PDB file of C-alpha atoms in Angstrom:
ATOM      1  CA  UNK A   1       8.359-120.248 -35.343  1.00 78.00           C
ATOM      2  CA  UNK A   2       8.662-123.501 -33.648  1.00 87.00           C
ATOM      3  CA  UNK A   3      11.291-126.147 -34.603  1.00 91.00           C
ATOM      4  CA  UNK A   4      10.284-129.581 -35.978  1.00 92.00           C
ATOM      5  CA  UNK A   5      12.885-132.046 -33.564  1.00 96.00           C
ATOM      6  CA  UNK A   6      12.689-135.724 -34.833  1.00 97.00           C
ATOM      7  CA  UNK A   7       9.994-137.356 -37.488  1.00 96.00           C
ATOM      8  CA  UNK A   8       9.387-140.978 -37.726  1.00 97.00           C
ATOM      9  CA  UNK A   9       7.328-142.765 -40.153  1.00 97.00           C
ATOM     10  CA  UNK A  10       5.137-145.545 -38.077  1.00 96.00           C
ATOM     11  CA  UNK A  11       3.189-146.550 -41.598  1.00 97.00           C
ATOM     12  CA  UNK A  12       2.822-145.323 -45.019  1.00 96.00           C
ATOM     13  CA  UNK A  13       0.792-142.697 -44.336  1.00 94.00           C
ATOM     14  CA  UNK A  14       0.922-141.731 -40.405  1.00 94.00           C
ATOM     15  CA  UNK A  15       4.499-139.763 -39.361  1.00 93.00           C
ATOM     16  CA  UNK A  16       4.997-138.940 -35.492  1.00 94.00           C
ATOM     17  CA  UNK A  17       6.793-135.536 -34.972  1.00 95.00           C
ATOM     18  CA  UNK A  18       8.353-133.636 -31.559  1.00 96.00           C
ATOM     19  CA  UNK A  19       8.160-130.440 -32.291  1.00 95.00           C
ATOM     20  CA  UNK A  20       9.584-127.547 -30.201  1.00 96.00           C
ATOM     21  CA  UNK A  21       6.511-125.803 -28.514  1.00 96.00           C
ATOM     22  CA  UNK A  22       7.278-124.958 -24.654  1.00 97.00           C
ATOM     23  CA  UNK A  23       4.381-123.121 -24.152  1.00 96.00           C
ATOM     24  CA  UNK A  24       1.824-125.405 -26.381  1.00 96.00           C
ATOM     25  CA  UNK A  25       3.158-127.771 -24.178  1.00 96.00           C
ATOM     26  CA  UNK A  26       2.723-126.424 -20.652  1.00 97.00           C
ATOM     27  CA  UNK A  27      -0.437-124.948 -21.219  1.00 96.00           C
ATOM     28  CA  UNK A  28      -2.010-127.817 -23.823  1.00 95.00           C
ATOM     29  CA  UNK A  29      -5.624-129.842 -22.813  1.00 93.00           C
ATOM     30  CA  UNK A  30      -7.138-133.293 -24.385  1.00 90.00           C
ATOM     31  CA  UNK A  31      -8.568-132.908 -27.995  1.00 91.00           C
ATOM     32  CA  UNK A  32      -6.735-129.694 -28.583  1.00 94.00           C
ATOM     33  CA  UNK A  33      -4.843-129.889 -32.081  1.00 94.00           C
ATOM     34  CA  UNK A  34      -1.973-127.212 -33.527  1.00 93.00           C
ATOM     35  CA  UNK A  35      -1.952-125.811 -37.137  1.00 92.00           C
ATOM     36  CA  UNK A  36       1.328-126.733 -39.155  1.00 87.00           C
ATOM     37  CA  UNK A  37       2.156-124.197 -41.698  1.00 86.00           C
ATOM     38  CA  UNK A  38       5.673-124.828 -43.867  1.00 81.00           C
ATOM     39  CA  UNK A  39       5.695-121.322 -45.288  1.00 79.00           C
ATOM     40  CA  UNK A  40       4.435-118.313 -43.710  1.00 75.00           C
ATOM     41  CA  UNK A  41       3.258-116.851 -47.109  1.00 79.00           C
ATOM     42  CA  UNK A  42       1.989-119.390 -49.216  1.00 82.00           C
ATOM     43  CA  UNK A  43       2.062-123.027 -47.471  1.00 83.00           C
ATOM     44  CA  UNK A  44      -1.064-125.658 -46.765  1.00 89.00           C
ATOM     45  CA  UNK A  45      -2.032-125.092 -43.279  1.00 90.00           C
ATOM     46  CA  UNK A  46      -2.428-128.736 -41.422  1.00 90.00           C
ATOM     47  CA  UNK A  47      -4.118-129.237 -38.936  1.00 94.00           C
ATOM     48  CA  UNK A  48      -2.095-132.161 -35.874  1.00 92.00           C
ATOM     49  CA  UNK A  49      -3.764-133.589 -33.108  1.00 93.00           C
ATOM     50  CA  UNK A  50      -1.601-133.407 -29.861  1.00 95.00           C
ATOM     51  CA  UNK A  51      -1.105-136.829 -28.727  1.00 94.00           C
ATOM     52  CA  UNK A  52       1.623-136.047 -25.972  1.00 95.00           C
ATOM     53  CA  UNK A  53       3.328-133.666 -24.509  1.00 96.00           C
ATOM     54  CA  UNK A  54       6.593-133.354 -22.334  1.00 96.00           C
ATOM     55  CA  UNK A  55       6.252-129.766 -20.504  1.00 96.00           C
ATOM     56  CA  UNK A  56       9.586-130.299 -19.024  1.00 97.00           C
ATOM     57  CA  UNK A  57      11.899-130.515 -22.317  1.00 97.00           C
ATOM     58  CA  UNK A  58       9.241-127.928 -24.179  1.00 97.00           C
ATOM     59  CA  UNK A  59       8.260-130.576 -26.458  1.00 97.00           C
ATOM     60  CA  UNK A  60       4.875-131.761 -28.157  1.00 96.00           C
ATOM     61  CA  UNK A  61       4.529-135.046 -29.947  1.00 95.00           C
TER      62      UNK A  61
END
């Protein structure tokens, strides 16, 4: 399980999360996207686009 960090809102409908992912982030290329999933069991699975990531501090945005 990875941690959701920090979530801003930059419009009504676009948010911009940091999510803790060290080794989504070191190993990560352009166009790849992760799979969000609130509940193991029974939640929507979303799919993100990686628009950064910060290999250092672990972190994707």
């Amino acid at each position: 399980m990875h941690r959701i960090l920090a979530r801003r809102q930059l419009s009504d409908e676009v948010f911009m999360m940091t999510v803790e992912a060290p080794l989504i982030a070191a190993e990560r290329k352009p166009g790849q996207f992760i799979i969000l999933q609130v509940d193991d069991d029974w939640g929507e699975r979303i799919p993100l686009t990686i628009a950064d990531a910060d290999p250092g501090a672990g972190t994707i945005t």
